[in-house]
Amino acid sequence: MSDTVYFIAFPYLALFAALGGGLYRYYKHRFTYSSVSSQLLENRMLFWGSVPWHYGIILILLAHIVPLVATPFWIWLHADPTRILLLEVIGSAMGFLAILGMAALILRRLFSLKPRHATSIMDWVLLIDLAFQIALGFYITLYYRWGSSWYLFTATPWIRSLAALNPRVDFVNELPPVVQLHFVNGFLVIALIPFTRLGHLFTVPVTYLWRPFQVFIWSRKKNGYNETGGIYGK
Amino acid sequence: MDIRAQVSMVFHLDKCIGCHTCSIACKNIWTPRRGTEYMWWNNVETKPGTGYPTLWEDQGKYRGGWAVHKGKPKLKLQGRAGALANIFFNPYLPTMGDYYEPWTYHYEDLANAPEGDDQPVATPVSEITGRDMEIEAGPNWDDDLSGSYIYAESDPNRLALTPEEREVSFRMERLAFFYLPRICNHCLNPGCLAACPAGAIYKRGMDGIVLVSQDKCRAWRMCISGCPYKKVYYNWATGKSEKCILCYPRQETQQPPACFHACVGRIRYLGLVLYDAKMIEAAASVPDHELVSAHRDIIKDPFDPEVIARAKENGISDHMIKAAQSSPVYKFVKEWRIALPLHPEFRTLPMLFYVPPLLPVTASMKDGIYESTGEFFGSLENLRVPLRYFASLLAGGNEAEVERSFKKLYAVRVYRRAQTAGDISQKEVSRVLEAADTSPEEVEAIYKMSSLASYEERFVMPPFMREAAIEAEEEPSRRKTDAGAGFISKLRRGI
Ligand code: SF4
Ligand code: SF4
């Protein structure tokens, strides 16, 4: 019963909240979408926090997403002991980087006066939950070896079964409690997206790679001009 | 030709008295909100000096504006991929220390202080942390040089001077200073716009005002570095960048921007110009000393039938063409060529032009009398603020441009003095006019526009008719919420 709650009901609820809440917020309160950077208020500690955190967590996130969408590729990666070792080492290093970054970010918010006064309750909730999540992940990496391999045969089929609307808990209900907690808290992070600044994750400005350098916007259409038009730099 | 219209500006520096009324007018309307306390969309700095934010002209520090790379403009800040790589930490962002920590005072202490022998004082309190603080800097901390030569000594433009010039002109008792009021230049090639990863910044098609879409901004804060004038500011409370909007809601109801309207010295002129958007990229790529003339060439003659025809093709109304024809900016910049862009070498093609200040530069005290004439042309090299300084500030190092301006301004002065005081011979007047390559008619026109111009002559705004469009639909005051940016709903920062 509790398995159903933790591994079926909660994940669906979290996804529903993230998607529904995120879209509602995007269309109704787009102004609130922002990474709310506090670099203006404090620069030095931010460097030691934000840079390792983001680079570390992005690679780790990829290592969680790629197996889900490109399972055969990930299996192929694991077909060779050297490659597994390499993956585990890189993964641990990135995890360590992210933990260091997160620690710096928390210390900064605690002890640097200006950022502290620009921190909301939800900022704290998010920060602490993310710290908890990555601590769990790092613990698993250290104490349950070859996590990247068994992720393939436990979490991957479970999440795919969720995606296929044919949820199966038997892939994950026998796993150690720490691992299960990591899964459930992962969905809690997803649920937090529309209620925190985490939404900035989905507004990564990739269009900058190709948009024109100079942009005009007309309030009305007129003789061949579109509403938006660039002049150069495409 | 791709003719577009641009609201542009002239500030006549000879007339600025450094009163900061403009800054206050702007502050009261647009930036009295939480998160914007430190912003001064309009600020007035003392030059020579370090300005606000400190040393903003030093692009080695902030990487604003453009460089030329393979014959094309390229952002000094970073390339396209670099913007994504630096998004977690912008190495060239000014921080609050480069501006100042905004504060207010415990005013209630004045009323609540217990009876005693001493006057009660209101102690300063930070507007960011809400705690007591020591005031260490402000937005005009070096006003009037603060009685020190240190700020002048640190002015980035001093690099253009020879060691002797520096030594002579920056000596305290000789030091002449002037004021430089600054707002966003609403550039034709804005660095802020090009640097924005989210694509939140744009130019309004109808008048070229540069705006930050508050809905699209995601606090990637590259615009702040990309603008070499540091005229985009980051609101740390809402997580959005904000900048001067040239009071477009006022302009749409036929009022000049608040800083223009409030200006005590009446130094400010506002008018439309028509320009060729096709020429922007090329004009931003010429060598430094050609920048001013290339910039001037983009601006087209509003009486030229060809230009008018192309303007109409682009949907520019007769109202706007008429406004461009009576634009004071066109006269200062194109006809008389005495107004120059601030730091054209930043290559953003700024559309705010400055008439350089003649008076503190040439005037001197003789036997207790303030003397503003005298042998000028022989002594252009010996100005109290060297010509090279102004060339660095207003002409990309091209001294000839500044020299022309100064000579004409001087000719106006001599011509008028001969007429009113009558102590200069007609022969001398003709000699000065000839040396300045000008005519009595032109000099008369410059004099009238500089000294006598009425409100309507200084601010020539076409009717935008936007107010009618809005009023038909809703009560306009509904848009006056605490973000000041045109939203109807109440704004909070992103959760
Ligand atoms: S002055 Fe700065 S903020 Fe204004 S348009 Fe130019 S680059 Fe942008
Ligand atoms: S209000 Fe006018 S005269 Fe006064 S400081 Fe501003 S620009 Fe100068």
mmCIF file of N, CA and C and ligand atoms in Angstrom, chain B residues 11 15-23 42 44 179 181 259 262-268, ligand 2:
data_model
loop_
_atom_site.group_PDB
_atom_site.id
_atom_site.type_symbol
_atom_site.label_atom_id
_atom_site.label_comp_id
_atom_site.label_asym_id
_atom_site.label_seq_id
_atom_site.Cartn_x
_atom_site.Cartn_y
_atom_site.Cartn_z
ATOM 1 N N PHE B 11 22.276 67.069 -25.070
ATOM 2 C CA PHE B 11 22.504 67.743 -23.789
ATOM 3 C C PHE B 11 23.576 68.817 -24.025
ATOM 4 N N LYS B 15 25.469 74.476 -20.331
ATOM 5 C CA LYS B 15 24.363 75.007 -19.539
ATOM 6 C C LYS B 15 24.067 74.211 -18.278
ATOM 7 N N CYS B 16 24.711 73.052 -18.118
ATOM 8 C CA CYS B 16 24.388 72.218 -16.954
ATOM 9 C C CYS B 16 25.002 72.814 -15.697
ATOM 10 N N ILE B 17 24.164 73.008 -14.680
ATOM 11 C CA ILE B 17 24.651 73.592 -13.434
ATOM 12 C C ILE B 17 24.859 72.533 -12.356
ATOM 13 N N GLY B 18 24.687 71.268 -12.716
ATOM 14 C CA GLY B 18 24.966 70.201 -11.760
ATOM 15 C C GLY B 18 24.028 70.169 -10.581
ATOM 16 N N CYS B 19 22.752 70.493 -10.817
ATOM 17 C CA CYS B 19 21.821 70.599 -9.691
ATOM 18 C C CYS B 19 21.162 69.265 -9.332
ATOM 19 N N HIS B 20 21.241 68.271 -10.206
ATOM 20 C CA HIS B 20 20.665 66.939 -9.965
ATOM 21 C C HIS B 20 19.139 66.928 -9.923
ATOM 22 N N THR B 21 18.509 67.997 -10.353
ATOM 23 C CA THR B 21 17.045 68.000 -10.377
ATOM 24 C C THR B 21 16.531 66.886 -11.292
ATOM 25 N N CYS B 22 17.244 66.693 -12.403
ATOM 26 C CA CYS B 22 16.867 65.649 -13.360
ATOM 27 C C CYS B 22 16.845 64.279 -12.680
ATOM 28 N N SER B 23 17.903 64.000 -11.897
ATOM 29 C CA SER B 23 17.998 62.686 -11.243
ATOM 30 C C SER B 23 16.830 62.477 -10.294
ATOM 31 N N ASN B 42 18.880 58.315 -14.427
ATOM 32 C CA ASN B 42 19.531 59.570 -14.778
ATOM 33 C C ASN B 42 20.510 59.875 -13.658
ATOM 34 N N VAL B 44 24.092 62.458 -12.664
ATOM 35 C CA VAL B 44 24.927 63.577 -13.097
ATOM 36 C C VAL B 44 26.278 63.395 -12.443
ATOM 37 N N TYR B 179 29.973 69.193 -15.623
ATOM 38 C CA TYR B 179 29.047 68.121 -15.274
ATOM 39 C C TYR B 179 28.656 67.324 -16.498
ATOM 40 N N PRO B 181 25.617 64.919 -17.296
ATOM 41 C CA PRO B 181 24.393 64.182 -16.963
ATOM 42 C C PRO B 181 24.272 63.012 -17.925
ATOM 43 N N CYS B 259 13.066 63.995 -16.735
ATOM 44 C CA CYS B 259 14.349 64.665 -16.521
ATOM 45 C C CYS B 259 14.495 65.860 -17.460
ATOM 46 N N ALA B 262 12.126 68.625 -16.151
ATOM 47 C CA ALA B 262 12.521 69.243 -14.890
ATOM 48 C C ALA B 262 13.820 70.027 -15.007
ATOM 49 N N CYS B 263 14.574 69.809 -16.061
ATOM 50 C CA CYS B 263 15.940 70.359 -16.153
ATOM 51 C C CYS B 263 15.968 71.866 -15.928
ATOM 52 N N VAL B 264 16.686 72.256 -14.892
ATOM 53 C CA VAL B 264 16.754 73.649 -14.489
ATOM 54 C C VAL B 264 17.572 74.479 -15.479
ATOM 55 N N GLY B 265 18.661 73.895 -15.966
ATOM 56 C CA GLY B 265 19.514 74.624 -16.893
ATOM 57 C C GLY B 265 18.966 74.640 -18.316
ATOM 58 N N ARG B 266 17.871 73.953 -18.545
ATOM 59 C CA ARG B 266 17.291 73.808 -19.889
ATOM 60 C C ARG B 266 18.348 73.360 -20.891
ATOM 61 N N ILE B 267 19.116 72.379 -20.464
ATOM 62 C CA ILE B 267 20.203 71.916 -21.315
ATOM 63 C C ILE B 267 19.729 70.843 -22.288
ATOM 64 N N ARG B 268 18.468 70.367 -22.100
ATOM 65 C CA ARG B 268 18.083 69.148 -22.797
ATOM 66 C C ARG B 268 17.156 69.400 -23.974
HETATM 67 S S1 SF4 C 2 18.526 69.215 -14.125
HETATM 68 FE FE1 SF4 C 2 19.600 69.964 -15.956
HETATM 69 S S2 SF4 C 2 21.020 71.508 -15.167
HETATM 70 FE FE2 SF4 C 2 20.379 70.281 -13.390
HETATM 71 S S3 SF4 C 2 21.941 68.656 -13.274
HETATM 72 FE FE3 SF4 C 2 20.274 67.831 -14.497
HETATM 73 S S4 SF4 C 2 20.929 68.255 -16.596
HETATM 74 FE FE4 SF4 C 2 22.163 69.578 -15.287
#
